[in-house]
Amino acid sequence: PLARRARRPKDYGVKEGVDMKELDQTGWGIIFAEDADPEVEKALRPLLKLRENQTGKRYHRYDFRIGKDTKSSFLARQGAGPGPANPDKVPYYLLIVGSPKKIPYEFQSQLDVQYAVGRLHFETLAEYRTYAESVVAVESNAVKLPRRAGFFGVTHENPDTATNQSLDYLIKPLYQALSQSSADWQFDTVLGLDAKKMALRQWLGGSDTPALLFAASHGLQVRTDNKKGLSSQDYQGALICADWPGQGPFEHRDFVFAGTDLGQ
C-alpha cells in the first residue's frame, strides 16, 4: 500500500511543463448551463473577449447538460480524462456560470480536483456586467490599488480547535512566507480575538480596504426554519468573527459578516 501511495501524483493540477501563471499555456474556459439566458453571456462579453485574447486557441466555451453531465462525462466529451489537466484538451482555469440547481456543487468540487474552478451566480444582468467590467478594468491597469494585503484569522474565547489550527497552521505561516518573499507589498494582520466584525468591516469596503484580503473563520449555517428570522440567502456561510459569544441568547448580526454588511 505504501509503494502504491508513493507512486500517486503529488499534484493533480496542470500537466508538467505548463506555467500556471501564463494563460496562453494554461488556457481558460467558461461553462454555461445549456439553457442559460444568452443575455448573461452578452453581459460577460468584455471579460470573455479579454480571456480569448489572452489564451488564443486555448479559450473554450462549454455547455453543461443539465441532469446528465458528471465530471467524467463532461471531460470525456472533450477528449480529456483523469490525471493532471492537459490544456490542449480542456483549459486548466474554468469558470462556471449559473445556479447550483442547474450546475451542481458536486460537479464543481469533483472538477476542482484537477482544474482551477470558480463560479459566478448573480441575480441580475447588471451584476454580471459589473463583474466583467471590473475584472477588465483591473487587468488593464485602469484601476490601481496600493500593493497591500490583509490577513484576518479568527479565534474565540471558548476552545475551538478548527479556528486555532487555521490561525496557527494557515494564516500565520502564509503571512510569514509572503511577507518575506514579497518586499514590494505591505502586509497587515488582524488575528485571534482582535478579529472582530468591526475590524473586518474596515477591510471589506471600509476606509482601510486592502488590495488582497485572506480570511479564515467558521461559516454560519442557517436553517430555513431558524427562529432568528435570518434569511438563508443573505446569511448562509457568513463569516463568524471573534465576537461570537459561543453560547446563550445572542443576535447573529452582531458577530457575523454577511454580504448585506458590505458597504455599510
XYZ file of C-alpha atoms in Angstrom:
264
model
C 0.000 0.000 0.000
C 2.827 2.431 0.826
C 4.506 1.737 -2.507
C 1.263 2.463 -4.396
C 0.774 5.664 -2.416
C 4.304 6.804 -3.264
C 3.569 6.381 -6.975
C 0.497 8.584 -6.868
C 0.951 12.035 -8.429
C 1.514 14.683 -5.788
C -0.187 17.354 -7.849
C -3.447 16.832 -9.710
C -3.194 20.283 -11.281
C -1.823 21.178 -14.682
C 0.477 18.823 -16.557
C 4.249 19.098 -16.333
C 5.859 21.811 -18.449
C 2.929 24.259 -18.281
C 3.458 27.527 -16.399
C 0.338 28.051 -14.264
C 0.884 31.823 -14.350
C 0.687 32.041 -18.151
C -2.849 31.958 -19.521
C -1.704 31.265 -23.060
C -0.270 27.992 -21.706
C -2.974 27.017 -19.200
C -5.973 28.137 -21.202
C -9.260 29.493 -19.842
C -12.756 28.168 -20.277
C -16.293 29.095 -19.313
C -19.168 26.678 -18.608
C -22.801 27.744 -19.016
C -25.897 25.680 -18.316
C -27.353 24.517 -21.614
C -30.481 26.669 -21.099
C -28.600 29.763 -19.887
C -30.026 33.173 -20.736
C -27.963 34.453 -23.702
C -28.136 37.917 -22.170
C -25.878 36.687 -19.337
C -23.194 35.729 -21.818
C -23.614 39.092 -23.521
C -23.185 40.879 -20.180
C -19.942 38.965 -19.587
C -18.627 39.670 -23.068
C -15.920 42.203 -22.005
C -14.342 39.525 -19.800
C -14.763 36.757 -22.372
C -13.124 38.882 -25.058
C -10.187 39.634 -22.751
C -9.668 35.953 -21.909
C -9.950 34.949 -25.546
C -7.257 37.464 -26.469
C -5.049 36.185 -23.643
C -5.396 32.480 -24.384
C -5.932 32.224 -28.134
C -6.696 28.656 -29.216
C -6.867 27.555 -25.565
C -10.023 29.579 -24.935
C -13.162 27.418 -24.809
C -16.860 27.864 -24.141
C -18.867 24.865 -22.917
C -22.492 23.920 -22.320
C -23.335 21.824 -19.259
C -26.029 19.206 -19.876
C -28.463 19.642 -17.007
C -29.301 16.412 -15.233
C -26.957 14.423 -17.439
C -23.401 15.690 -17.106
C -20.987 14.438 -14.475
C -17.333 15.333 -14.219
C -16.404 12.164 -16.106
C -18.949 12.561 -18.906
C -18.152 16.241 -19.328
C -14.407 15.605 -19.632
C -14.894 12.568 -21.868
C -16.922 14.681 -24.267
C -13.900 16.972 -24.587
C -11.480 14.078 -25.070
C -9.983 14.522 -21.580
C -9.654 12.029 -18.754
C -8.172 11.554 -15.272
C -4.760 12.823 -14.237
C -3.183 16.290 -14.479
C -5.057 18.784 -16.653
C -3.962 18.975 -20.270
C -4.808 22.483 -21.585
C -4.748 21.170 -25.141
C -7.865 19.178 -24.199
C -9.582 21.297 -21.510
C -8.257 24.598 -20.093
C -6.860 24.464 -16.585
C -8.781 27.573 -15.475
C -12.554 27.138 -15.674
C -15.397 29.462 -14.730
C -18.864 28.029 -14.088
C -21.729 30.452 -14.643
C -25.091 29.662 -13.121
C -27.047 28.372 -10.175
C -26.008 25.215 -8.301
C -29.539 23.996 -9.073
C -28.518 23.919 -12.734
C -24.808 23.082 -12.380
C -24.405 21.186 -9.069
C -21.711 21.849 -6.493
C -20.814 18.160 -6.757
C -19.778 18.638 -10.381
C -17.738 21.699 -9.419
C -15.958 20.059 -6.474
C -15.040 16.955 -8.475
C -13.804 19.022 -11.406
C -11.766 21.103 -8.963
C -9.598 18.075 -8.120
C -7.783 18.508 -11.441
C -8.694 22.030 -12.506
C -8.836 25.525 -11.000
C -12.582 26.135 -10.923
C -14.608 29.196 -9.948
C -18.292 30.093 -10.159
C -20.411 33.155 -10.869
C -24.066 33.273 -9.913
C -25.703 36.698 -9.718
C -29.348 37.690 -9.667
C -29.254 40.437 -12.288
C -27.617 41.118 -15.635
C -26.220 44.347 -14.210
C -24.262 42.380 -11.607
C -22.728 40.132 -14.278
C -21.856 43.182 -16.344
C -20.300 44.987 -13.376
C -18.191 41.948 -12.504
C -16.886 41.601 -16.063
C -16.107 45.290 -16.420
C -14.381 45.386 -13.029
C -12.066 42.481 -13.868
C -11.174 44.045 -17.212
C -10.515 47.418 -15.576
C -8.158 45.907 -13.008
C -6.259 43.770 -15.509
C -5.985 46.703 -17.916
C -4.467 48.878 -15.168
C -7.428 51.254 -15.315
C -7.725 50.709 -11.555
C -4.590 50.721 -9.439
C -4.550 49.857 -5.758
C -1.548 50.045 -3.436
C 0.168 46.673 -3.035
C -1.229 45.915 0.384
C -2.554 42.607 1.686
C -4.500 41.832 4.851
C -4.714 38.551 6.781
C -7.761 38.046 9.032
C -7.602 34.991 11.307
C -10.265 34.266 13.914
C -10.119 32.534 17.292
C -12.704 32.501 20.081
C -12.813 32.703 23.866
C -14.154 29.166 24.112
C -11.880 26.312 22.913
C -12.198 25.927 19.165
C -9.693 23.561 17.578
C -10.622 24.377 13.974
C -10.107 28.127 14.169
C -6.992 27.762 16.341
C -5.420 25.454 13.778
C -6.408 27.640 10.826
C -4.718 30.556 12.571
C -1.548 28.697 13.596
C -1.080 26.475 10.541
C -2.617 28.530 7.729
C -2.874 32.269 8.341
C 0.364 32.841 10.259
C 2.648 30.687 8.045
C 1.145 32.184 4.893
C 1.624 35.709 6.193
C 5.219 34.989 7.219
C 6.128 33.358 3.910
C 4.629 36.082 1.734
C 5.937 38.985 3.813
C 9.453 37.576 3.494
C 9.266 36.904 -0.244
C 7.370 39.981 -1.490
C 9.276 43.080 -0.474
C 7.192 45.357 -2.727
C 3.990 44.561 -0.783
C 2.784 45.749 2.614
C 1.264 43.010 4.774
C -1.081 43.630 7.720
C -2.795 41.246 10.111
C -5.816 41.178 12.406
C -5.557 37.951 14.367
C -7.096 35.968 17.214
C -9.554 37.724 19.479
C -8.903 41.014 17.657
C -10.506 39.589 14.503
C -13.909 41.100 15.244
C -16.677 42.161 12.915
C -15.833 45.856 13.094
C -12.237 45.157 12.054
C -13.403 43.080 9.090
C -15.874 45.789 8.086
C -12.981 48.246 7.754
C -11.235 45.791 5.445
C -14.257 44.849 3.338
C -15.416 48.025 1.684
C -14.407 50.314 4.527
C -11.783 53.021 4.696
C -8.935 50.542 5.202
C -9.664 48.053 2.383
C -6.524 46.225 1.142
C -5.937 45.127 -2.443
C -5.928 41.492 -1.255
C -7.717 40.052 1.770
C -7.261 36.488 3.079
C -9.669 35.496 5.869
C -10.169 32.225 7.756
C -13.088 31.538 10.084
C -16.164 29.380 10.516
C -19.131 29.970 8.221
C -22.629 30.403 9.620
C -25.104 27.589 8.950
C -28.658 28.859 8.606
C -31.669 26.566 8.680
C -34.624 27.672 6.592
C -36.835 27.339 9.696
C -34.480 29.245 12.034
C -36.150 31.225 14.825
C -33.857 34.240 14.485
C -35.554 35.349 11.297
C -32.306 35.159 9.298
C -32.540 34.876 5.537
C -30.659 31.772 4.422
C -29.852 33.528 1.162
C -28.262 36.505 2.948
C -26.586 34.741 5.869
C -25.736 31.210 4.740
C -21.941 30.902 5.024
C -21.484 34.335 6.617
C -18.081 34.719 8.313
C -18.209 34.188 12.083
C -15.917 36.706 13.732
C -14.175 36.715 17.115
C -17.181 38.485 18.693
C -19.052 35.155 18.764
C -20.095 34.529 22.395
C -20.120 30.761 21.957
C -23.445 30.068 23.636
C -26.559 31.603 25.101
C -29.032 34.066 23.568
C -27.430 36.454 21.118
C -28.036 38.397 17.937
C -26.236 36.801 14.971
C -25.922 40.106 13.170
C -23.578 41.343 15.901
C -20.801 38.862 15.170
C -21.170 37.539 11.638
C -20.156 39.335 8.474
C -22.549 38.702 5.602
C -22.923 40.068 2.106
C -25.519 42.511 3.421
C -22.779 44.106 5.562
C -20.762 45.202 2.545
C -20.788 48.928 2.042
C -22.304 49.686 5.440
